[in-house]
CSV table of C-alpha atoms and ligand atoms in Angstrom, one decimal:
chain,number,residue,atom,x,y,z
A,572,MET,CA,-47.4,82.3,-15.4
A,573,PRO,CA,-48.7,82.3,-11.7
A,574,ALA,CA,-50.9,85.3,-12.6
A,575,ILE,CA,-53.1,82.7,-14.4
A,576,HIS,CA,-55.7,81.1,-12.1
A,577,THR,CA,-58.3,79.3,-14.1
A,578,LEU,CA,-58.4,76.8,-17.0
A,579,GLY,CA,-59.8,79.3,-19.2
A,580,GLU,CA,-56.9,81.7,-18.6
A,581,LEU,CA,-54.5,79.1,-19.1
A,582,ARG,CA,-56.2,78.1,-22.5
A,583,ARG,CA,-56.3,81.8,-23.6
A,584,SER,CA,-52.5,82.2,-22.8
A,585,GLY,CA,-51.6,79.9,-25.7
A,586,TYR,CA,-50.4,77.1,-23.2
A,587,ARG,CA,-49.7,73.8,-24.9
A,588,PRO,CA,-49.1,70.6,-22.9
A,589,ARG,CA,-45.5,69.3,-23.5
A,590,PRO,CA,-44.3,65.8,-22.4
A,591,VAL,CA,-41.7,66.2,-19.7
A,592,LYS,CA,-38.7,64.9,-21.8
A,593,GLN,CA,-39.5,67.5,-24.5
A,594,GLU,CA,-39.7,70.2,-21.7
A,595,ILE,CA,-36.3,69.2,-20.3
A,596,ARG,CA,-34.8,68.9,-23.9
A,597,ASP,CA,-36.1,72.4,-24.8
A,598,ASN,CA,-34.6,74.1,-21.6
A,599,LEU,CA,-31.3,72.2,-22.2
A,600,VAL,CA,-31.2,73.5,-25.7
A,601,CYS,CA,-31.7,77.2,-24.3
A,602,LYS,CA,-28.9,76.7,-21.8
A,603,LEU,CA,-26.5,75.4,-24.5
A,604,ARG,CA,-27.3,78.1,-26.7
A,605,SER,CA,-26.7,80.8,-24.1
A,606,GLY,CA,-23.6,79.1,-22.9
A,607,GLU,CA,-25.0,78.8,-19.4
A,608,ALA,CA,-23.1,76.3,-17.0
A,609,LEU,CA,-24.7,72.9,-16.9
A,610,PHE,CA,-24.8,71.0,-13.7
A,611,PRO,CA,-23.0,73.6,-11.6
A,612,GLY,CA,-20.9,72.1,-8.7
A,613,ILE,CA,-20.2,68.8,-10.6
A,614,ILE,CA,-16.4,68.9,-11.0
A,615,GLY,CA,-14.2,66.7,-13.2
A,616,TYR,CA,-16.9,65.5,-15.7
A,617,ASP,CA,-17.0,68.3,-18.2
A,618,GLU,CA,-15.3,66.1,-20.8
A,619,THR,CA,-16.5,62.6,-20.0
A,620,VAL,CA,-20.0,62.4,-18.3
A,621,ILE,CA,-21.6,65.7,-19.1
A,622,PRO,CA,-21.5,65.3,-22.9
A,623,GLN,CA,-23.1,62.0,-22.6
A,624,LEU,CA,-25.7,63.4,-20.5
A,625,VAL,CA,-26.3,66.2,-22.8
A,626,ASN,CA,-26.7,63.7,-25.6
A,627,ALA,CA,-29.1,61.4,-23.7
A,628,VAL,CA,-31.4,64.6,-22.8
A,629,LEU,CA,-31.3,65.8,-26.5
A,630,SER,CA,-32.4,62.2,-27.4
A,631,ARG,CA,-35.2,62.2,-24.9
A,632,HIS,CA,-33.8,59.0,-23.3
A,633,ASN,CA,-34.4,57.3,-20.0
A,634,PHE,CA,-30.9,56.7,-18.8
A,635,ILE,CA,-28.8,55.0,-16.3
A,636,LEU,CA,-25.7,56.2,-14.5
A,637,LEU,CA,-23.3,53.2,-13.9
A,638,GLY,CA,-20.7,54.0,-11.3
A,639,LEU,CA,-19.3,53.1,-7.9
A,640,ARG,CA,-20.4,54.9,-4.7
A,641,GLY,CA,-19.4,58.5,-4.1
A,642,GLN,CA,-19.4,59.5,-7.8
A,643,ALA,CA,-21.9,62.2,-7.6
A,644,LYS,CA,-24.5,60.0,-9.3
A,645,SER,CA,-27.5,61.2,-7.1
A,646,ARG,CA,-26.4,64.8,-7.3
A,647,ILE,CA,-26.3,64.6,-11.1
A,648,LEU,CA,-29.9,63.1,-11.2
A,649,ARG,CA,-31.0,65.8,-8.6
A,650,GLY,CA,-29.4,68.4,-11.0
A,651,LEU,CA,-31.8,67.4,-13.7
A,652,THR,CA,-34.5,69.4,-12.0
A,653,GLU,CA,-32.7,72.6,-13.1
A,654,LEU,CA,-33.8,71.5,-16.6
A,655,LEU,CA,-37.4,71.5,-15.8
A,656,ASP,CA,-39.8,74.6,-16.2
A,657,GLU,CA,-39.7,76.7,-13.1
A,658,ARG,CA,-43.3,75.7,-12.5
A,659,VAL,CA,-46.1,74.0,-14.3
A,660,PRO,CA,-50.0,74.4,-14.2
A,661,VAL,CA,-51.8,71.3,-12.4
A,662,VAL,CA,-55.2,70.6,-11.3
A,663,PRO,CA,-55.3,71.4,-7.6
A,664,GLY,CA,-55.3,68.4,-5.2
A,665,CYS,CA,-54.5,65.9,-8.0
A,666,GLU,CA,-52.2,63.3,-6.6
A,667,ILE,CA,-50.6,62.7,-10.0
A,668,HIS,CA,-50.2,66.4,-10.9
A,669,ASP,CA,-52.6,66.2,-13.8
A,670,ASP,CA,-52.2,68.9,-16.6
A,671,PRO,CA,-55.4,70.8,-16.5
A,672,THR,CA,-55.7,70.8,-20.4
A,673,ALA,CA,-55.2,67.1,-20.5
A,674,PRO,CA,-56.1,65.3,-17.3
A,675,LEU,CA,-55.4,61.5,-17.0
A,676,CYS,CA,-57.2,60.6,-13.8
A,677,ALA,CA,-61.1,60.1,-13.9
A,678,ALA,CA,-61.4,62.5,-11.1
A,679,CYS,CA,-59.9,65.4,-13.0
A,680,ARG,CA,-61.5,64.5,-16.1
A,681,ALA,CA,-64.7,64.8,-14.4
A,682,ARG,CA,-63.8,68.1,-12.8
A,683,VAL,CA,-62.9,69.5,-16.2
A,684,ALA,CA,-66.0,68.3,-17.9
A,685,HIS,CA,-68.2,69.8,-15.0
A,686,GLU,CA,-66.4,73.1,-14.3
A,687,GLY,CA,-64.9,73.8,-17.7
A,688,ASP,CA,-63.1,77.0,-18.1
A,689,ALA,CA,-63.8,78.0,-14.5
A,690,LEU,CA,-61.8,75.2,-13.1
A,691,PRO,CA,-59.1,76.8,-10.9
A,692,ILE,CA,-55.5,75.8,-11.4
A,693,ALA,CA,-52.5,75.5,-9.2
A,694,TRP,CA,-48.8,75.9,-10.0
A,695,LEU,CA,-46.2,73.2,-9.2
A,696,ASP,CA,-42.5,74.2,-8.5
A,697,ARG,CA,-40.1,72.1,-10.1
A,698,ASP,CA,-38.4,70.8,-7.0
A,699,ALA,CA,-41.7,69.0,-6.4
A,700,ARG,CA,-41.5,67.0,-9.7
A,701,TYR,CA,-38.4,65.0,-8.6
A,702,VAL,CA,-39.1,61.8,-6.9
A,703,GLU,CA,-36.3,59.5,-5.8
A,704,LYS,CA,-36.3,55.8,-4.5
A,705,LEU,CA,-33.6,53.7,-3.3
A,706,ALA,CA,-34.2,50.2,-4.6
A,707,THR,CA,-34.2,47.4,-2.1
A,708,PRO,CA,-35.5,43.8,-2.6
A,709,ASP,CA,-38.3,44.5,-0.4
A,710,VAL,CA,-39.8,47.2,-2.5
A,711,THR,CA,-43.3,46.2,-3.5
A,712,ILE,CA,-45.5,47.0,-6.7
A,713,ALA,CA,-47.7,48.9,-4.1
A,714,ASP,CA,-44.8,51.2,-3.3
A,715,MET,CA,-43.8,51.8,-6.8
A,716,VAL,CA,-47.0,51.8,-8.7
A,717,GLY,CA,-49.9,51.7,-6.3
A,718,ASP,CA,-52.5,49.4,-4.7
A,719,ILE,CA,-56.3,49.0,-4.8
A,720,ASP,CA,-57.8,50.4,-1.8
A,721,PRO,CA,-61.0,48.2,-0.9
A,722,ILE,CA,-62.1,50.8,1.7
A,723,LYS,CA,-62.1,53.7,-0.8
A,724,ALA,CA,-64.1,51.4,-3.2
A,725,ALA,CA,-66.6,50.5,-0.5
A,726,GLN,CA,-67.0,54.1,0.6
A,727,GLY,CA,-67.5,55.3,-2.9
A,728,GLY,CA,-69.7,52.5,-4.0
A,729,LEU,CA,-67.1,51.7,-6.7
A,730,ASP,CA,-65.8,48.7,-8.4
A,731,LEU,CA,-62.5,47.5,-7.4
A,732,ALA,CA,-61.1,47.9,-10.9
A,733,ASP,CA,-62.3,51.6,-11.0
A,734,GLU,CA,-59.3,53.7,-11.0
A,735,LEU,CA,-60.9,55.9,-8.5
A,736,THR,CA,-60.1,53.3,-5.9
A,737,MET,CA,-56.4,53.4,-6.5
A,738,HIS,CA,-53.9,54.3,-3.9
A,739,TYR,CA,-50.9,55.7,-5.9
A,740,GLY,CA,-47.5,54.7,-5.5
A,741,LEU,CA,-44.2,56.6,-6.2
A,742,LEU,CA,-44.2,56.3,-10.0
A,743,PRO,CA,-47.7,58.0,-10.6
A,744,ARG,CA,-46.8,60.6,-8.2
A,745,ALA,CA,-43.8,61.4,-10.4
A,746,ASN,CA,-46.2,62.0,-13.3
A,747,ARG,CA,-45.0,65.0,-15.2
A,748,GLY,CA,-41.7,64.9,-13.5
A,749,ILE,CA,-38.6,62.9,-13.1
A,750,PHE,CA,-38.4,59.6,-11.3
A,751,ALA,CA,-35.1,58.4,-10.1
A,752,ILE,CA,-34.4,54.9,-8.9
A,753,ASN,CA,-31.1,54.3,-7.1
A,754,GLU,CA,-29.5,50.9,-7.4
A,755,LEU,CA,-31.9,49.5,-10.0
A,756,PRO,CA,-30.5,45.8,-9.9
A,757,ASP,CA,-31.9,45.5,-6.3
A,758,LEU,CA,-35.4,45.9,-7.4
A,759,ALA,CA,-37.3,42.5,-7.6
A,760,GLY,CA,-37.9,41.2,-11.1
A,761,LYS,CA,-41.7,41.4,-10.7
A,762,ILE,CA,-41.4,45.2,-10.0
A,763,GLN,CA,-39.1,45.6,-13.0
A,764,VAL,CA,-41.7,44.0,-15.1
A,765,GLY,CA,-44.4,46.4,-13.7
A,766,LEU,CA,-42.2,49.5,-14.5
A,767,PHE,CA,-41.5,48.1,-17.9
A,768,ASN,CA,-45.3,47.5,-18.5
A,769,ILE,CA,-46.2,51.0,-17.4
A,770,LEU,CA,-43.6,52.5,-19.7
A,771,GLN,CA,-44.4,50.5,-22.7
A,772,GLU,CA,-48.1,49.9,-22.5
A,773,GLY,CA,-49.3,52.5,-20.1
A,774,ASP,CA,-51.1,50.0,-18.0
A,775,VAL,CA,-50.4,47.6,-15.1
A,776,GLN,CA,-52.2,44.8,-13.3
A,777,ILE,CA,-52.6,45.3,-9.6
A,778,LYS,CA,-53.9,42.2,-7.9
A,779,GLY,CA,-55.2,40.9,-11.2
A,780,TYR,CA,-57.1,44.2,-11.9
A,781,PRO,CA,-55.9,45.9,-15.1
A,782,ILE,CA,-55.4,49.6,-14.5
A,783,ARG,CA,-54.6,52.1,-17.2
A,784,MET,CA,-52.3,55.0,-16.7
A,785,LYS,CA,-50.6,56.6,-19.5
A,786,LEU,CA,-47.9,58.4,-17.4
A,787,ASP,CA,-45.5,60.9,-18.5
A,788,VAL,CA,-42.4,60.4,-16.7
A,789,MET,CA,-38.5,60.7,-17.3
A,790,LEU,CA,-37.0,57.7,-15.8
A,791,VAL,CA,-33.5,57.7,-14.5
A,792,PHE,CA,-31.5,55.1,-12.7
A,793,THR,CA,-28.2,54.5,-11.0
A,794,ALA,CA,-26.4,51.1,-10.5
A,795,ASN,CA,-23.1,49.6,-9.7
A,796,PRO,CA,-21.6,48.5,-12.9
A,797,GLU,CA,-20.8,45.1,-11.5
A,798,ASP,CA,-24.4,44.4,-10.4
A,799,TYR,CA,-25.7,45.9,-13.6
A,800,THR,CA,-23.9,43.9,-16.0
A,801,ALA,CA,-24.2,40.6,-13.9
A,802,ARG,CA,-26.6,38.4,-15.8
A,803,GLY,CA,-30.3,38.2,-14.7
A,804,LYS,CA,-30.4,41.1,-12.5
A,805,ILE,CA,-32.2,43.5,-14.7
A,806,ILE,CA,-35.0,42.1,-16.9
A,807,THR,CA,-34.1,42.6,-20.7
A,808,PRO,CA,-37.0,44.4,-21.7
A,809,LEU,CA,-36.4,47.1,-19.1
A,810,LYS,CA,-32.8,47.2,-20.0
A,811,ASP,CA,-33.9,47.6,-23.6
A,812,ARG,CA,-36.0,50.7,-22.7
A,813,ILE,CA,-33.1,52.5,-21.1
A,814,GLY,CA,-31.7,54.6,-23.8
A,815,SER,CA,-28.3,55.5,-22.5
A,816,GLU,CA,-25.7,54.0,-20.2
A,817,ILE,CA,-23.4,56.6,-18.8
A,818,ARG,CA,-20.3,55.6,-16.9
A,819,THR,CA,-19.2,57.8,-13.9
A,820,HIS,CA,-15.8,57.7,-12.4
A,821,TYR,CA,-13.8,59.0,-9.6
A,822,PRO,CA,-11.8,62.2,-10.0
A,823,ALA,CA,-9.2,61.5,-12.9
A,824,THR,CA,-6.7,64.1,-11.5
A,825,ARG,CA,-5.6,65.2,-8.0
A,826,HIS,CA,-6.4,68.6,-9.0
A,827,ASN,CA,-10.0,67.9,-9.6
A,828,ALA,CA,-10.3,65.6,-6.4
A,829,LEU,CA,-8.8,68.5,-4.3
A,830,ALA,CA,-11.6,70.9,-5.8
A,831,ILE,CA,-14.3,68.5,-5.0
A,832,THR,CA,-13.2,68.0,-1.4
A,833,LYS,CA,-12.7,71.8,-1.0
A,834,GLN,CA,-16.2,72.5,-2.4
A,835,GLU,CA,-17.9,69.7,-0.1
A,836,ALA,CA,-16.0,69.6,3.2
A,837,TRP,CA,-17.1,71.9,6.0
A,838,THR,CA,-13.9,73.6,6.9
A,839,ASP,CA,-15.2,77.1,6.9
A,840,ARG,CA,-16.3,77.3,10.6
A,841,PRO,CA,-17.3,80.3,12.4
A,842,GLY,CA,-17.1,80.6,16.3
A,843,ALA,CA,-13.9,78.7,17.2
A,844,ALA,CA,-10.4,79.5,16.2
A,845,ARG,CA,-9.5,80.7,12.6
A,846,VAL,CA,-8.7,77.6,10.5
A,847,GLU,CA,-5.9,77.7,8.0
A,848,ILE,CA,-5.3,74.4,6.1
A,849,PRO,CA,-1.7,74.0,4.6
A,850,SER,CA,-1.8,72.7,1.1
A,851,TYR,CA,0.2,69.6,1.8
A,852,VAL,CA,-2.5,68.5,4.4
A,853,ARG,CA,-5.1,68.8,1.8
A,854,GLU,CA,-2.9,66.6,-0.6
A,855,VAL,CA,-2.3,64.1,2.0
A,856,VAL,CA,-5.9,63.7,2.7
A,857,GLU,CA,-6.8,63.5,-1.0
A,858,GLU,CA,-3.8,61.0,-1.5
A,859,VAL,CA,-5.3,58.7,1.1
A,860,ALA,CA,-8.3,58.1,-1.2
A,861,PHE,CA,-6.2,57.6,-4.3
A,862,GLN,CA,-3.9,55.1,-2.5
A,863,ALA,CA,-7.0,53.3,-1.1
A,864,ARG,CA,-8.6,53.1,-4.6
A,865,ALA,CA,-5.3,51.4,-6.0
A,866,ASP,CA,-4.8,49.1,-2.8
A,867,ARG,CA,-5.3,45.5,-3.5
A,868,LYS,CA,-6.3,45.0,0.2
A,869,ILE,CA,-9.5,47.1,-0.6
A,870,ASP,CA,-12.5,45.7,-2.4
A,871,LYS,CA,-12.5,47.6,-6.1
A,872,ARG,CA,-16.0,46.5,-6.7
A,873,SER,CA,-17.6,48.6,-4.0
A,874,GLY,CA,-15.0,51.5,-4.6
A,875,VAL,CA,-13.8,54.2,-2.3
A,876,SER,CA,-16.1,57.2,-2.2
A,877,GLN,CA,-15.2,60.8,-2.6
A,878,ARG,CA,-16.8,61.0,0.8
A,879,LEU,CA,-13.8,59.6,2.4
A,880,PRO,CA,-11.6,62.5,1.7
A,881,ILE,CA,-14.3,64.9,2.5
A,882,THR,CA,-15.2,63.6,6.0
A,883,THR,CA,-11.6,62.9,6.7
A,884,LEU,CA,-10.7,66.6,6.0
A,885,GLU,CA,-13.5,67.6,8.3
A,886,LEU,CA,-12.2,65.5,11.1
A,887,VAL,CA,-8.6,66.8,10.6
A,888,VAL,CA,-9.8,70.4,10.9
A,889,SER,CA,-11.7,69.3,14.1
A,890,ASN,CA,-8.5,67.9,15.7
A,891,ALA,CA,-6.7,71.1,14.9
A,892,GLU,CA,-9.5,73.0,16.3
A,893,ARG,CA,-9.4,71.1,19.5
A,894,ARG,CA,-5.7,71.5,19.8
A,895,ALA,CA,-6.0,75.1,19.2
A,896,LEU,CA,-8.8,75.5,21.9
A,897,VAL,CA,-7.2,73.4,24.4
A,898,ASN,CA,-3.9,75.4,24.0
A,899,ASN,CA,-5.4,78.7,23.7
A,900,GLU,CA,-4.0,79.3,20.2
A,901,GLY,CA,-5.7,81.8,18.1
A,902,ILE,CA,-5.2,79.9,14.7
A,903,ALA,CA,-6.1,76.3,14.1
A,904,VAL,CA,-3.5,74.8,11.7
A,905,PRO,CA,-4.1,71.0,10.7
A,906,ARG,CA,-1.1,68.9,10.7
A,907,VAL,CA,-0.3,65.7,8.9
A,908,THR,CA,-0.5,63.7,12.1
A,909,ASP,CA,-4.1,65.0,12.5
A,910,VAL,CA,-5.1,62.6,9.6
A,911,TYR,CA,-4.5,59.9,12.0
A,912,ALA,CA,-7.1,61.3,14.2
A,913,ALA,CA,-9.5,60.9,11.2
A,914,LEU,CA,-9.3,57.1,11.3
A,915,PRO,CA,-13.0,57.0,12.2
A,916,SER,CA,-14.0,58.7,8.8
A,917,ILE,CA,-11.6,56.3,7.0
A,918,THR,CA,-12.1,52.9,8.2
A,919,GLY,CA,-16.0,52.8,7.5
A,920,LYS,CA,-15.5,54.1,3.9
A,921,PHE,CA,-14.1,51.0,2.3
A,922,GLU,CA,-14.7,47.2,2.1
A,923,LEU,CA,-11.8,44.9,2.6
A,924,GLU,CA,-10.5,42.0,0.6
A,925,TYR,CA,-9.5,38.8,2.5
A,926,GLU,CA,-6.0,40.0,3.1
A,927,GLY,CA,-7.2,43.3,4.3
A,928,GLU,CA,-9.4,41.6,6.8
A,929,LEU,CA,-6.3,39.9,8.1
A,930,ARG,CA,-4.5,43.1,8.7
A,931,GLY,CA,-7.6,44.9,10.0
A,932,ALA,CA,-9.3,48.1,8.9
A,933,GLU,CA,-7.3,50.3,11.3
A,934,GLN,CA,-3.9,49.0,10.2
A,935,VAL,CA,-4.9,49.2,6.6
A,936,ALA,CA,-6.0,52.9,7.0
A,937,ARG,CA,-2.6,53.7,8.9
A,938,ASP,CA,-0.7,52.0,6.1
A,939,LEU,CA,-2.7,54.2,3.6
A,940,ILE,CA,-2.0,57.4,5.5
A,941,ARG,CA,1.8,56.7,5.8
A,942,ALA,CA,1.9,55.9,2.0
A,943,ALA,CA,0.0,59.1,1.3
A,944,VAL,CA,2.4,61.2,3.3
A,945,GLY,CA,5.4,59.4,1.6
A,946,THR,CA,3.9,60.4,-1.8
A,947,VAL,CA,3.1,64.0,-1.0
A,948,PHE,CA,6.5,64.4,0.7
A,949,THR,CA,8.4,63.1,-2.1
A,950,GLY,CA,6.5,65.3,-4.4
A,951,VAL,CA,7.3,68.5,-2.3
A,952,PHE,CA,11.0,67.6,-1.4
A,953,ASP,CA,12.0,65.9,-4.5
A,954,GLY,CA,15.7,66.0,-4.7
A,955,VAL,CA,16.1,68.1,-1.4
A,956,ASP,CA,18.9,66.9,0.8
A,957,THR,CA,17.3,66.0,4.2
A,958,ARG,CA,20.6,64.4,5.6
A,959,THR,CA,21.3,66.9,8.4
A,960,VAL,CA,18.0,66.2,10.0
A,961,VAL,CA,18.3,62.5,9.7
A,962,GLU,CA,21.8,62.8,11.2
A,963,TRP,CA,20.5,64.4,14.4
A,964,PHE,CA,18.3,61.5,15.1
A,965,ASP,CA,21.2,59.0,14.0
A,966,LEU,CA,23.4,60.5,16.7
A,967,GLY,CA,20.8,59.6,19.3
A,968,GLY,CA,18.3,62.6,19.2
A,969,THR,CA,14.6,61.7,19.9
A,970,LEU,CA,11.4,63.9,19.9
A,971,GLN,CA,8.5,63.1,22.0
A,972,LEU,CA,5.5,64.9,20.1
A,973,SER,CA,1.9,64.1,19.7
A,974,ASP,CA,-1.1,65.6,17.9
A,975,SER,CA,-2.0,67.6,20.9
A,976,THR,CA,1.4,69.1,21.6
A,977,SER,CA,0.9,72.9,21.3
A,978,ALA,CA,2.5,74.7,18.4
A,979,ASP,CA,4.9,76.4,20.8
A,980,ASP,CA,6.2,73.3,22.3
A,981,VAL,CA,6.9,71.7,19.0
A,982,VAL,CA,8.9,74.7,17.8
A,983,THR,CA,10.8,74.8,21.1
A,984,GLN,CA,11.3,71.0,21.4
A,985,THR,CA,12.6,70.9,17.6
A,986,ARG,CA,14.9,74.1,18.1
A,987,GLY,CA,18.1,71.9,18.3
A,988,VAL,CA,17.4,69.8,15.2
A,989,GLN,CA,19.7,71.2,12.6
A,990,GLY,CA,18.3,71.9,9.2
A,991,LEU,CA,14.7,71.2,10.3
A,992,ARG,CA,13.5,74.8,10.3
A,993,GLU,CA,15.1,75.3,6.8
A,994,LEU,CA,13.3,72.3,5.5
A,995,ALA,CA,10.0,73.5,7.0
A,996,GLU,CA,10.4,76.7,5.0
A,997,ARG,CA,10.7,74.8,1.9
A,998,ALA,CA,7.2,73.3,2.6
A,999,GLY,CA,5.8,76.9,1.8
A,1000,LEU,CA,6.2,78.8,5.1
A,1001,PRO,CA,5.7,82.5,4.7
A,1002,PRO,CA,8.3,84.8,6.5
A,1003,GLY,CA,7.3,85.5,10.2
A,1004,ALA,CA,4.6,82.6,10.0
A,1005,PRO,CA,2.7,82.1,13.4
A,1006,ALA,CA,3.8,79.2,15.4
A,1007,PRO,CA,0.9,76.8,14.4
A,1008,LEU,CA,2.0,77.2,10.8
A,1009,VAL,CA,5.6,76.4,11.6
A,1010,ALA,CA,4.7,73.4,13.8
A,1011,ALA,CA,2.5,72.1,11.0
A,1012,ALA,CA,5.4,72.2,8.6
A,1013,ILE,CA,7.8,70.7,11.1
A,1014,ASP,CA,5.2,67.8,11.6
A,1015,PHE,CA,5.2,67.4,7.8
A,1016,ILE,CA,8.9,67.0,7.6
A,1017,LEU,CA,9.0,64.5,10.6
A,1018,GLU,CA,6.1,62.4,9.3
A,1019,GLY,CA,7.7,62.6,5.6
A,1020,LEU,CA,11.0,61.1,6.9
A,1021,TYR,CA,9.0,58.5,8.8
A,1022,ALA,CA,7.1,57.5,5.8
A,1023,GLN,CA,10.6,57.2,3.8
A,1024,LYS,CA,11.8,55.1,6.7
A,1025,LYS,CA,14.7,57.6,7.3
A,1026,ILE,CA,13.6,57.8,10.9
A,1027,SER,CA,11.4,55.9,13.0
A,1028,ARG,CA,8.3,56.7,15.2
A,1029,SER,CA,6.8,54.7,18.1
A,1030,GLU,CA,4.5,55.3,20.9
A,1031,GLU,CA,7.3,55.0,23.5
A,1032,ARG,CA,10.2,56.8,22.1
A,1033,GLY,CA,8.5,59.2,19.6
A,1034,TYR,CA,10.6,60.1,16.6
A,1035,ALA,CA,14.0,58.3,16.7
A,1036,ALA,CA,16.8,57.2,14.5
A,1037,ALA,CA,15.9,54.5,11.9
A,1038,GLU,CA,19.0,52.3,12.6
A,1039,ALA,CA,18.3,51.9,16.3
A,1040,ALA,CA,16.3,49.1,18.0
A,1041,PRO,CA,12.9,50.0,16.7
A,1042,ARG,CA,13.9,48.8,13.2
A,1043,ARG,CA,14.7,45.3,14.6
A,1044,THR,CA,11.2,45.2,16.2
A,1045,ALA,CA,9.7,46.4,13.0
A,1046,ARG,CA,11.3,43.6,11.1
A,1047,ARG,CA,10.2,41.1,13.6
A,1048,GLU,CA,6.6,42.4,13.4
A,1049,GLU,CA,6.7,42.1,9.6
A,1050,GLN,CA,8.0,38.5,9.8
A,1051,GLN,CA,5.1,37.8,12.3
A,1052,MET,CA,2.9,39.5,9.9
A,1053,ASP,CA,3.9,37.2,7.1
A,1054,GLU,CA,3.4,34.2,9.3
A,1055,GLU,CA,0.1,35.3,10.3
A,1056,ILE,CA,-1.3,35.8,7.0
A,1057,ARG,CA,-0.2,32.6,5.5
A,1058,ILE,CA,-3.4,30.9,4.7
A,1059,PRO,CA,-3.7,27.5,6.0
A,1060,GLY,CA,-3.6,24.6,3.6
A,1061,SER,CA,-2.3,27.1,0.8
A,1062,LYS,CA,1.3,27.5,-0.3
A,1063,LYS,CA,0.5,31.0,-1.7
A,1064,LYS,CA,1.7,33.7,0.6
A,1065,TYR,CA,-0.3,37.0,0.7
A,1066,TYR,CA,1.0,40.3,1.3
A,1067,ASN,CA,4.2,42.1,1.1
B,1270,LIG,ZN1,-56.0,64.1,-11.6
């Protein structure tokens, strides 16, 4: 195709203009027929979201993706560009990417009339045919559709109503492509009316002047389901023009969630120490997100993005790298306690409910990590006898370890704890494993026993017996907590 340089050549090639939704449909049909993967990199939607998407595209619908944050909505929309032709012919210099065989704007029509078959043509790549806009209440009709440019009118000696005086907004610039509007309900009603008019009637009024533009655009949207279904946020005629509403979701299984995080997190890092992430560390990181999504202290309407485990895993790996570099270890193995070092990537990723606010974001995050460790530990060590290790602490043993303790130190300090090394091996330690891997497994056992409240952990004493003084302190703290979060003037007591 790029061998074609003029309108005459294009016409002789048998080229026929095709509406963008038809083009996308045709290309999807080809991919379905050949069994090619659709939306590569999107994990866990094969039986839910993707079939609905395919149907919407086959139906040539404008559609909306309804879902909470971090559910790959934007990525899916961007993935639609893969369904566009690799390149299409355009009139060079036209801001709305006019088709040389069927130009919309007056300037291009005039050029075609004047230059005829000699008109040079250009080829536009598909990536340039995707336009994205985050809707906010201050978006104007000028941003979206365009504005009348009085200076342009004066210079050209034109009437203001002449379309040549138009300064194009995003929608006309998306002509012959895909226009994605994120968070549609945040768009002012007036703009929604403008969008609707241009879709329905092909014209729009700008500052009272009617402007005619028969645009060819596939419109796709995203919204939070709560905002979208709330009355009055989206004007009915526009809602009516959206052919399909498709619900996205968080990964339904831990398996899918782990796969997404593995794909997205930057853990393959050249330069520093070699990184080896134990499977239980990955599982704990993922479990934090699952726990958060089910926690009543966290706002369900805004959700907990998949970016939480992704950025958490990145910080966990960084903490392990830091420890390995400082202690001069050749291999960086993340430990469960490194997840606590990732608090900065957790606390900002959820909105708290009232009782969560009372507890504080950091404490909520710590509770989530501890619960996550407990769940993963129980999964790995279900039915395994941990008594010998617990007894060592009950007999007065304590361990002062931190996330910066070197692997050798962890192994040496814990050598006297009977049964600990055997348990560590059950966590999947290969024979002759290097010290950092052994230390990580030991750390997992200790954190697991702490999560199950079989041993205690405090700043001053490190790991110690559960029965000792720390427990009374813990109970006192809990009581205090209950008192603190009693809501004044209400009899209802919140929290555990
Ligand atoms: Zn044009």
